[in-house]
Amino acid sequence: MKMFKNSKTVAVLIAAFLLFALGASDVLAANAEPKQKNIILATTTSTQDSGLLDVLIPIFEKETGYFVKTIAVGSGQAMAMGQKGEADVLLVHSPDAEKKFMEAGNGVNRRLVMHNDFIIVGPSADPAKIKGLKSSAEALKTIAKAGALFSSRGDNSGTHAKEKALWKQTGITPAGQKWYQETGLGMGQTLNVASEKKGYTLADRGTYLALKKNLGLDVLVEGDAALLNIYHVIEINGTKWPKVNAAGGRAFADFMVSKKTQGIIKTFGVDKFGSPLFFPDAGKKVEDLGK
Amino acid sequence: MELIVQGIVKAFELLLSFDPEVLGITWLSLKISGTATFISLFFGVSIGTAVALTTFPGKRLVISLINTGMGLPPVVVGLFVTIMIWRSGPLGFLEILYTPYAMIIAQAIIATPIVMGISLASIQNLPPNLRLQILALGASRMQMVWVLIKESKLPLLAAVMAGFGGVISEVGASIMVGGNIKGYSRVLTTATVMETGKGNFDIAIALGIILLILAFLVNLLLTHVQQRQRLR
């Protein structure tokens, strides 16, 4: 019996199948590179959303022949991946959690890469009157006292960790308060939520600058030493997890602190935002930052 | 409103300028979701038909499970696949996490119950005497199954469309198992999420429009095949 009545139908189906078979073979080819060539970089959304990694990674790949798989998540999740040996190298900004991570023997060789700063942003009407306050803790206290809406990341990211540390300084427990909302979203989306609801939030300057054009938020508090946002690169301990690409992780970490890369970081964003988004710090000590 | 207009303008700019990155992302979306749909078609139609044509104890329970699977949350599938294939997982030796492969697997898992459920219902919907009639005409068992599948061509093509539509528009699993890696595992949906996060709403809207155009073209092709059979 005839399988198909219409030869055109057969032609269409075969064409469609070939199209996908062809596509699948492309996918196969893309994966055929030697496996130790792959490096999994777990990092924060801010380094990707700012566009910095889009500039740096192609240079690194060209120089070394490695293929970098950038997984942009919060710092908390990035370290959770490192803790299980599911990443080879981390680029994160949550110093207190990083220290614990190192003490547990999960990483080797934690090196300072760069910093920028956090800012407290809010509606230009500034209902809690925090504009111009020098201390970030003081500003949060004022917001709490006024009961003005505050949007928190609530996602264990580096920014969220910083925010929790600042609340701790104030002695206030914001969780569960009516004026305190946790979005559980990335920085960009949290800024949008704060803007729509006319609330305050803590943001990294890079993401704020990148999104500023669509936001109804002003920078209200900045320049406090407690608001430094410090990025470290951490190689994952290859002796603890044999599957980790330790050589690749080391190569990437070396690249991040190299003179050439630090030079690129220094000028990144100047053409687009008029000021750099990150300040290179390789070889410096954390205590000397922001002076 | 202005933003939506900007987005539409941007979509055509990106399409007409043949922006290599956007073309690459679009092509990869089609490849991954197309391959996943083909895999789901194989498992979905065969198991769906088998369940429809046999009787066994607990059949209703199995059908309920398949129908529940039609609403499988992609993000749960993503989580499950991630745990299976990461380095410390049972299938870790494959080293396929954060690759297009992993995305195909996750999407195939999402699409299979959809295809299976619709195949099952469409075969069951055929007149029960048809089977006896075909067998009486001297057809072998395989020939009988083939005729039944052909008889339900219309709903089966609808199953393909539903399966493909489900996975091409899915983001939760793709971002978890694919990682949204530039030029490697970034597809239209994951790129839309990222551009939204970056505040590039015009590009995000543009990517959304390209996704809709792509889904429309694929469905147009399938509908064409489906309805031509109908008119004969």
Coordinates of C-alpha atoms in Angstrom, one line a residue, chain A residues 118-233:
Chain A
F118 CA 27.1 50.5 45.4
I119 CA 24.7 53.4 45.5
I120 CA 21.3 53.9 47.2
V121 CA 18.8 55.0 44.6
G122 CA 15.2 56.1 45.0
P123 CA 12.5 58.3 43.5
S124 CA 13.6 61.9 42.9
A125 CA 10.8 63.1 45.3
D126 CA 12.8 61.3 48.0
P127 CA 9.9 60.8 50.5
A128 CA 12.2 59.6 53.3
K129 CA 14.6 62.5 52.8
I130 CA 17.9 60.6 52.6
K131 CA 19.5 62.6 49.8
G132 CA 23.0 63.7 50.7
L133 CA 23.4 61.6 53.8
K134 CA 27.0 60.5 54.1
S135 CA 26.4 57.2 55.9
S136 CA 24.6 54.4 54.1
A137 CA 23.5 52.8 57.4
E138 CA 22.0 56.2 58.5
A139 CA 20.2 56.3 55.2
L140 CA 18.7 52.9 55.6
K141 CA 17.6 53.8 59.2
T142 CA 15.9 56.9 57.9
I143 CA 14.1 54.8 55.2
A144 CA 12.9 52.3 57.8
K145 CA 11.8 55.1 60.2
A146 CA 9.8 56.7 57.4
G147 CA 8.4 53.4 56.4
A148 CA 9.2 54.1 52.7
L149 CA 9.2 51.2 50.3
F150 CA 12.5 49.4 49.9
S151 CA 13.0 46.8 47.2
S152 CA 15.6 44.1 48.1
R153 CA 17.1 41.6 45.7
G154 CA 16.4 38.8 48.1
D155 CA 18.4 36.4 46.0
N156 CA 21.7 35.8 47.9
S157 CA 23.6 37.8 45.3
G158 CA 26.6 39.9 46.2
T159 CA 24.4 43.0 46.2
H160 CA 21.9 41.3 48.5
A161 CA 24.8 40.2 50.9
K162 CA 26.0 43.8 51.0
E163 CA 22.5 45.0 51.7
K164 CA 22.0 42.6 54.6
A165 CA 25.4 43.6 56.1
L166 CA 24.3 47.2 56.0
W167 CA 21.0 46.4 57.7
K168 CA 22.9 44.5 60.3
Q169 CA 24.8 47.7 61.1
T170 CA 21.6 49.6 61.6
G171 CA 20.3 47.0 64.1
I172 CA 17.0 46.9 62.2
T173 CA 15.5 43.6 60.9
P174 CA 13.7 44.6 57.7
A175 CA 12.5 41.1 56.7
G176 CA 8.7 40.8 57.2
Q177 CA 8.2 44.6 57.4
K178 CA 5.4 46.0 55.3
W179 CA 7.7 48.5 53.6
Y180 CA 10.3 45.9 52.7
Q181 CA 9.8 43.8 49.6
E182 CA 12.1 41.1 48.3
T183 CA 11.9 40.7 44.5
G184 CA 14.1 37.6 44.1
L185 CA 15.1 39.0 40.8
G186 CA 18.3 40.2 39.2
M187 CA 19.7 43.8 39.6
G188 CA 18.1 45.1 36.4
Q189 CA 14.7 43.8 37.2
T190 CA 14.9 44.9 40.8
L191 CA 15.7 48.5 39.6
N192 CA 12.7 48.3 37.4
V193 CA 10.5 47.2 40.3
A194 CA 11.8 50.0 42.5
S195 CA 11.2 52.5 39.7
E196 CA 7.7 51.4 39.0
K197 CA 6.7 51.3 42.7
K198 CA 8.7 54.5 43.6
G199 CA 10.8 52.6 46.1
Y200 CA 14.4 52.7 47.2
T201 CA 17.0 50.1 46.5
L202 CA 20.7 49.3 46.7
A203 CA 22.3 48.9 43.3
D204 CA 25.7 48.5 41.8
R205 CA 26.6 51.6 39.9
G206 CA 27.4 49.8 36.7
T207 CA 23.9 48.3 36.3
Y208 CA 22.3 51.5 37.4
L209 CA 24.2 53.5 34.8
A210 CA 23.4 50.9 32.1
L211 CA 19.6 51.1 32.8
K212 CA 19.3 54.8 33.9
K213 CA 17.6 55.9 30.7
N214 CA 14.5 53.8 31.5
L215 CA 14.4 54.4 35.2
G216 CA 12.8 57.1 37.3
L217 CA 15.4 56.8 40.0
D218 CA 18.1 59.1 41.2
V219 CA 21.4 58.4 43.0
L220 CA 20.7 59.6 46.6
V221 CA 23.5 58.2 48.7
E222 CA 27.0 57.5 47.4
G223 CA 30.7 57.6 48.4
D224 CA 30.4 55.8 51.7
A225 CA 33.4 53.5 52.3
A226 CA 30.9 50.8 53.3
L227 CA 29.5 50.9 49.8
L228 CA 32.6 49.5 48.0
N229 CA 31.8 46.7 45.6
I230 CA 34.8 44.4 45.4
Y231 CA 35.3 41.7 42.8
H232 CA 37.7 38.7 43.3
V233 CA 38.6 35.9 41.0

